[in-house]
JSON list of C-alpha atoms and ligand atoms in Angstrom, two decimals:
[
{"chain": "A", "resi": 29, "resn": "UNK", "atom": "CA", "xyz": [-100.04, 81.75, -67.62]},
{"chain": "A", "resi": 30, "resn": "UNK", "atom": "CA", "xyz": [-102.32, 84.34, -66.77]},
{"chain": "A", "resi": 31, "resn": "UNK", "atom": "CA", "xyz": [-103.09, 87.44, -69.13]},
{"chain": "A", "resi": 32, "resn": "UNK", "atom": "CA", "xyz": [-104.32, 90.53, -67.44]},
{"chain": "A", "resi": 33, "resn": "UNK", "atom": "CA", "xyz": [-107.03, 92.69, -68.95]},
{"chain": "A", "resi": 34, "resn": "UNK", "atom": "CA", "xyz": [-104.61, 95.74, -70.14]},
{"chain": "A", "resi": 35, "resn": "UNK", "atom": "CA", "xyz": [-102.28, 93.21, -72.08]},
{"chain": "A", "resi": 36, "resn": "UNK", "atom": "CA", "xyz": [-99.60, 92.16, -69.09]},
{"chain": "A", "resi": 37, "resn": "UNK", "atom": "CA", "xyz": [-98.88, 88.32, -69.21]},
{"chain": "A", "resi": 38, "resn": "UNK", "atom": "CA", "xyz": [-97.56, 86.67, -66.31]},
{"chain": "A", "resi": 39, "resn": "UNK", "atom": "CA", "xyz": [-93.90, 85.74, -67.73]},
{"chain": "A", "resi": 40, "resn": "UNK", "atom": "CA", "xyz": [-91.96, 84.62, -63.99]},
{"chain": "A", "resi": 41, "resn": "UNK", "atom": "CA", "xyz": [-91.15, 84.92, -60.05]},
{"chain": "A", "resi": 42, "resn": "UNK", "atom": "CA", "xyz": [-88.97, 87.50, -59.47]},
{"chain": "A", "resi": 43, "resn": "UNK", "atom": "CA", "xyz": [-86.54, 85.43, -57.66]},
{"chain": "A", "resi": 44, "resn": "UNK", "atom": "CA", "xyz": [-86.13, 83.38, -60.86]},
{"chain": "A", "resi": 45, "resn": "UNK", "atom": "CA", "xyz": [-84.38, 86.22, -62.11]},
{"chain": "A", "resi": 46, "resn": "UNK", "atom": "CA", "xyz": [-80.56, 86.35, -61.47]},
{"chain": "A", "resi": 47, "resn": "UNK", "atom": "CA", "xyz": [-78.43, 89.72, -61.68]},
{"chain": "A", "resi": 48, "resn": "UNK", "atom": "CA", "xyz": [-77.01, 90.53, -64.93]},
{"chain": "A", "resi": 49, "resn": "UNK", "atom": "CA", "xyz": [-78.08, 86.58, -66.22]},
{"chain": "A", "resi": 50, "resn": "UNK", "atom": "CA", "xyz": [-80.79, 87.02, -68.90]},
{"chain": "A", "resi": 51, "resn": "UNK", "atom": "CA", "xyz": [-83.54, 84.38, -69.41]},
{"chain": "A", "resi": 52, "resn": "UNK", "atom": "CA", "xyz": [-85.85, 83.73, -72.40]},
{"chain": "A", "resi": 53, "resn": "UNK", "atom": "CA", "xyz": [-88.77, 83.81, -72.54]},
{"chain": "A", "resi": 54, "resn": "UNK", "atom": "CA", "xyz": [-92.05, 83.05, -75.24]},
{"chain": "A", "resi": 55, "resn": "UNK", "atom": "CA", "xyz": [-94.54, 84.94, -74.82]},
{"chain": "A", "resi": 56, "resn": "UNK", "atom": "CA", "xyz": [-97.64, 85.52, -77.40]},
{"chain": "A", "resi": 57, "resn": "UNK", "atom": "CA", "xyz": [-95.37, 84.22, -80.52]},
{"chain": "A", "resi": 58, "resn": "UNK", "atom": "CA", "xyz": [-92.84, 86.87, -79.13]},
{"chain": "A", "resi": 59, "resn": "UNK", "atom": "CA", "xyz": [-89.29, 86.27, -78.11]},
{"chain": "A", "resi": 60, "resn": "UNK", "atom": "CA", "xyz": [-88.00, 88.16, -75.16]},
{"chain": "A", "resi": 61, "resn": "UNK", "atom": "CA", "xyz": [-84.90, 88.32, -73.11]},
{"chain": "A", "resi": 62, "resn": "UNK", "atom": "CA", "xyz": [-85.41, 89.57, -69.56]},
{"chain": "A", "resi": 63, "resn": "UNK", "atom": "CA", "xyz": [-82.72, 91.00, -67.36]},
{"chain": "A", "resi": 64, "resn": "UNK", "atom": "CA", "xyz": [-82.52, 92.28, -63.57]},
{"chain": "A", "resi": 65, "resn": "UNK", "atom": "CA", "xyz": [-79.75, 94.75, -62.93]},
{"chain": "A", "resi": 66, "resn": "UNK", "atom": "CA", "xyz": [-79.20, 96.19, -59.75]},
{"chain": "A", "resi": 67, "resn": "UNK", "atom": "CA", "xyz": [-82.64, 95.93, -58.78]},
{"chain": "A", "resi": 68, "resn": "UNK", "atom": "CA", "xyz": [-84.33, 97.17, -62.43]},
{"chain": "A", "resi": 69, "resn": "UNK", "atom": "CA", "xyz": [-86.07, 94.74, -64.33]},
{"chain": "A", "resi": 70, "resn": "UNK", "atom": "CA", "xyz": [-85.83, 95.04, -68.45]},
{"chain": "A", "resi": 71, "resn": "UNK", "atom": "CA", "xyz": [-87.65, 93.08, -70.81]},
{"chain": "A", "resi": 72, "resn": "UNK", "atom": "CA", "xyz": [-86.59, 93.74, -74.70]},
{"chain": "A", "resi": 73, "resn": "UNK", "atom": "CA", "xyz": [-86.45, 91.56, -77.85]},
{"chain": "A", "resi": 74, "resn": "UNK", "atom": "CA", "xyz": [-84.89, 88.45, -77.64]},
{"chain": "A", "resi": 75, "resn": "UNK", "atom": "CA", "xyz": [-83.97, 88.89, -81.40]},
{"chain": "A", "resi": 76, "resn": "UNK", "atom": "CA", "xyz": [-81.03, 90.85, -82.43]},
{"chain": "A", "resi": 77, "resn": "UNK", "atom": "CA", "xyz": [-81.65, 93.08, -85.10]},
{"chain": "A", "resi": 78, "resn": "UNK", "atom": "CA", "xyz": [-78.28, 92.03, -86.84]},
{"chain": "A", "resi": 79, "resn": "UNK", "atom": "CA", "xyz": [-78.64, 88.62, -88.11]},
{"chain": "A", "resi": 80, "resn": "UNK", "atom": "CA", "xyz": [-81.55, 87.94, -86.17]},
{"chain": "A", "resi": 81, "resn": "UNK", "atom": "CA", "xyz": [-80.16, 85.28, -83.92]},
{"chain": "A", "resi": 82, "resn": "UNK", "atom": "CA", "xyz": [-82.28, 84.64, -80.81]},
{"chain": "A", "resi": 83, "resn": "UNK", "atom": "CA", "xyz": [-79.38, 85.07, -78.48]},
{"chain": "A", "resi": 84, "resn": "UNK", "atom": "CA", "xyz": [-79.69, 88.35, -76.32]},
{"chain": "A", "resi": 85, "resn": "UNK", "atom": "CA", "xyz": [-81.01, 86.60, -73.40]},
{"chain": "A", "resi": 86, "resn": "UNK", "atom": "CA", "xyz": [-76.65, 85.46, -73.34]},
{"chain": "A", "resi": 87, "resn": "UNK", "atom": "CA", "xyz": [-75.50, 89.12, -73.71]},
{"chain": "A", "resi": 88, "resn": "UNK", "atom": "CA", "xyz": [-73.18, 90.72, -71.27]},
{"chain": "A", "resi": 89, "resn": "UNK", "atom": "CA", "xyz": [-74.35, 93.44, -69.30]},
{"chain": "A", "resi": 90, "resn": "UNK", "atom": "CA", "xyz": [-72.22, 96.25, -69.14]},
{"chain": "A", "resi": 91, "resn": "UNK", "atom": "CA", "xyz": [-72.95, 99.79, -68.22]},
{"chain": "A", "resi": 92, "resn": "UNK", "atom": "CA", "xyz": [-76.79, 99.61, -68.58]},
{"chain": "A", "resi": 93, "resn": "UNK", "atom": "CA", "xyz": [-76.79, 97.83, -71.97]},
{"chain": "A", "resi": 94, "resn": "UNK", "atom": "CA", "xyz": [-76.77, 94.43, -73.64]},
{"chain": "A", "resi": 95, "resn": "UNK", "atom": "CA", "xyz": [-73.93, 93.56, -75.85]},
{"chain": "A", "resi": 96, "resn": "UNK", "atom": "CA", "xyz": [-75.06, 90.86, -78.60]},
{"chain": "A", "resi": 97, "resn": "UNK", "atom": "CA", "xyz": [-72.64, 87.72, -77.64]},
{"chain": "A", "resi": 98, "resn": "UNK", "atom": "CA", "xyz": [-73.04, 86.91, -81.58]},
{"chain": "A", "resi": 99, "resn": "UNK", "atom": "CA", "xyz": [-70.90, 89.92, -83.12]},
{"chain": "A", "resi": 100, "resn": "UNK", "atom": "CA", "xyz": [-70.76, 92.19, -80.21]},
{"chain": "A", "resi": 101, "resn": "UNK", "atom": "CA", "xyz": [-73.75, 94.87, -80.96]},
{"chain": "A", "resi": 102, "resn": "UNK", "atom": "CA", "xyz": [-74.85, 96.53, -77.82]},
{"chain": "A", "resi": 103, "resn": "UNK", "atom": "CA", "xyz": [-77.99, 98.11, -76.78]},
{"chain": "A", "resi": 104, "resn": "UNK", "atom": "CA", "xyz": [-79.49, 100.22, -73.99]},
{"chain": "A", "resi": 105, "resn": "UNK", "atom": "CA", "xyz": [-81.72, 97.74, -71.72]},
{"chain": "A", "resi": 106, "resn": "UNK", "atom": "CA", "xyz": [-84.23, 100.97, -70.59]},
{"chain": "A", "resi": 107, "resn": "UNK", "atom": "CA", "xyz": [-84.27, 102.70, -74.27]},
{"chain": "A", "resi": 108, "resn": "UNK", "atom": "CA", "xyz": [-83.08, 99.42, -76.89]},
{"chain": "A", "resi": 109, "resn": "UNK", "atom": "CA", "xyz": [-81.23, 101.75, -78.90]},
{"chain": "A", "resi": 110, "resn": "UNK", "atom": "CA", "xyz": [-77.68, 101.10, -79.96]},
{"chain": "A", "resi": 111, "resn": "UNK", "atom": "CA", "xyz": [-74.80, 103.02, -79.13]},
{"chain": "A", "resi": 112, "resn": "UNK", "atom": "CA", "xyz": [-75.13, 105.27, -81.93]},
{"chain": "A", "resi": 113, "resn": "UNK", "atom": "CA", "xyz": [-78.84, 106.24, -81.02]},
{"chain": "A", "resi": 114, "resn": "UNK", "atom": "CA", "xyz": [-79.85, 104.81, -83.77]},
{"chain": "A", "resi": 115, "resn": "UNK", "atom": "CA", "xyz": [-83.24, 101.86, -83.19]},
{"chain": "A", "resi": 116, "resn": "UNK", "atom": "CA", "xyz": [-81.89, 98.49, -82.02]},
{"chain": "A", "resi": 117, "resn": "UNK", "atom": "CA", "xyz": [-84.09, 96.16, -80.13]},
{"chain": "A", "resi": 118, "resn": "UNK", "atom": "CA", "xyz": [-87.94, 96.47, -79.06]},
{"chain": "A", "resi": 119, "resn": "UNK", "atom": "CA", "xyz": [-88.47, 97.08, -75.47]},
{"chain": "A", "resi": 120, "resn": "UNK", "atom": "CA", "xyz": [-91.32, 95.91, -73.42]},
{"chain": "A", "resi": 121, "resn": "UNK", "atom": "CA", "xyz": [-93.40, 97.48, -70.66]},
{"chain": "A", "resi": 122, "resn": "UNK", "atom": "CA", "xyz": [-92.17, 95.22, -67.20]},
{"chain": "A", "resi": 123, "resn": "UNK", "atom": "CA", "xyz": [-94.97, 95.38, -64.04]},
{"chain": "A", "resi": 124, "resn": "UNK", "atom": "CA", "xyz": [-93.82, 93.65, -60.44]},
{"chain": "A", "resi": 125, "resn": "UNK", "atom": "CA", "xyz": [-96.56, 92.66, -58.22]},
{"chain": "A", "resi": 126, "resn": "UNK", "atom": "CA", "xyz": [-96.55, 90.23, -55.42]},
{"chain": "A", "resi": 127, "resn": "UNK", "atom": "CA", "xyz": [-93.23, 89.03, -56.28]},
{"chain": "A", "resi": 128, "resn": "UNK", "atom": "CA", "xyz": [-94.05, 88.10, -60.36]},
{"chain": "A", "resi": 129, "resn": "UNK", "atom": "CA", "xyz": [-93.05, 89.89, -62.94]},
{"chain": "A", "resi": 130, "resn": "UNK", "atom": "CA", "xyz": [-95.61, 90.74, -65.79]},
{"chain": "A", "resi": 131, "resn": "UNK", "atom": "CA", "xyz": [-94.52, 91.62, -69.23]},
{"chain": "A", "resi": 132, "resn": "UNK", "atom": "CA", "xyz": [-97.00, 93.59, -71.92]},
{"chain": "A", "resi": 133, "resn": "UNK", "atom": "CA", "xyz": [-95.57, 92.73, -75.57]},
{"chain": "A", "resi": 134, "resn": "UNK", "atom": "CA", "xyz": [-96.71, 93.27, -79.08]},
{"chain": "A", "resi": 135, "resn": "UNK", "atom": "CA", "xyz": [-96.17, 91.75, -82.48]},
{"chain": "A", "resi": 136, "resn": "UNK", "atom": "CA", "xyz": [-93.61, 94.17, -84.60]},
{"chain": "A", "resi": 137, "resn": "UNK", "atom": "CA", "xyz": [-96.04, 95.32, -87.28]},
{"chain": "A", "resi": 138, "resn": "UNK", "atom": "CA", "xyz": [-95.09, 95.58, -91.26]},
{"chain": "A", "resi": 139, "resn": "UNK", "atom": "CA", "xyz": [-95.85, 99.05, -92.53]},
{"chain": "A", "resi": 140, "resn": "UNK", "atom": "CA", "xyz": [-95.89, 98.56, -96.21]},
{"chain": "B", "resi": 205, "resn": "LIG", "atom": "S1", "xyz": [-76.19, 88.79, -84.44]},
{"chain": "B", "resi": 205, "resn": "LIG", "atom": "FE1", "xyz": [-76.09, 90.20, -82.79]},
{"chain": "B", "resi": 205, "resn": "LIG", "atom": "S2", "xyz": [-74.39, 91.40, -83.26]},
{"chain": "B", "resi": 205, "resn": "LIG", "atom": "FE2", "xyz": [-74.49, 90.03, -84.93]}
]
């Protein structure tokens, strides 16, 4: 795995990807569910903010968003929000270059 200078790992091949099938992924200690629909690539938080099950990579895609297969939550792929606006899931910078997809993610910090 290669990590570029400005914080983009190498996560996959683009043609891993299928449409509208998400895949998991590890990457620095952080979960995250990638998805290709009609020719966008998202990356976003593997870990649904409801009961934190690692399970979005499984979601349906419908409309532009995720829907949680757990208990049904959805979220927009581009903006991770839920329906209501309100925060949902993180979402992740996504760079395509010679056919592999690079991801930048960060660590959720605690503001006490
Ligand atoms: S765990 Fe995702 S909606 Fe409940």
């Amino acid at each position: 795995m290669i990590i570029e200078s400005d914080g983009f790992v190498e996560v996959c091949s683009i043609n891993e990807l299928k449409e509208k099938q998400g895949k998991r992924f590890l990457l620095n200690d952080v979960e995250v569910a990638v998805f290709k629909v009609e020719g966008n690539i998202y990356a976003v938080s593997n870990i649904c903010p409801h009961q934190h099950t690692a399970l979005i990579f499984e979601g349906i895609i419908e409309e532009g968003c995720v829907i949680c297969p757990v208990h049904g939550w959805t979220f927009h792929l581009q903006t991770g929000r839920k329906q209501s606006g309100s925060k949902g899931l993180e979402t992740y910078p996504v760079i395509v270059k010679d056919g592999k997809l690079f991801v930048r993610v960060f660590k959720k910090e605690l503001n006490w």
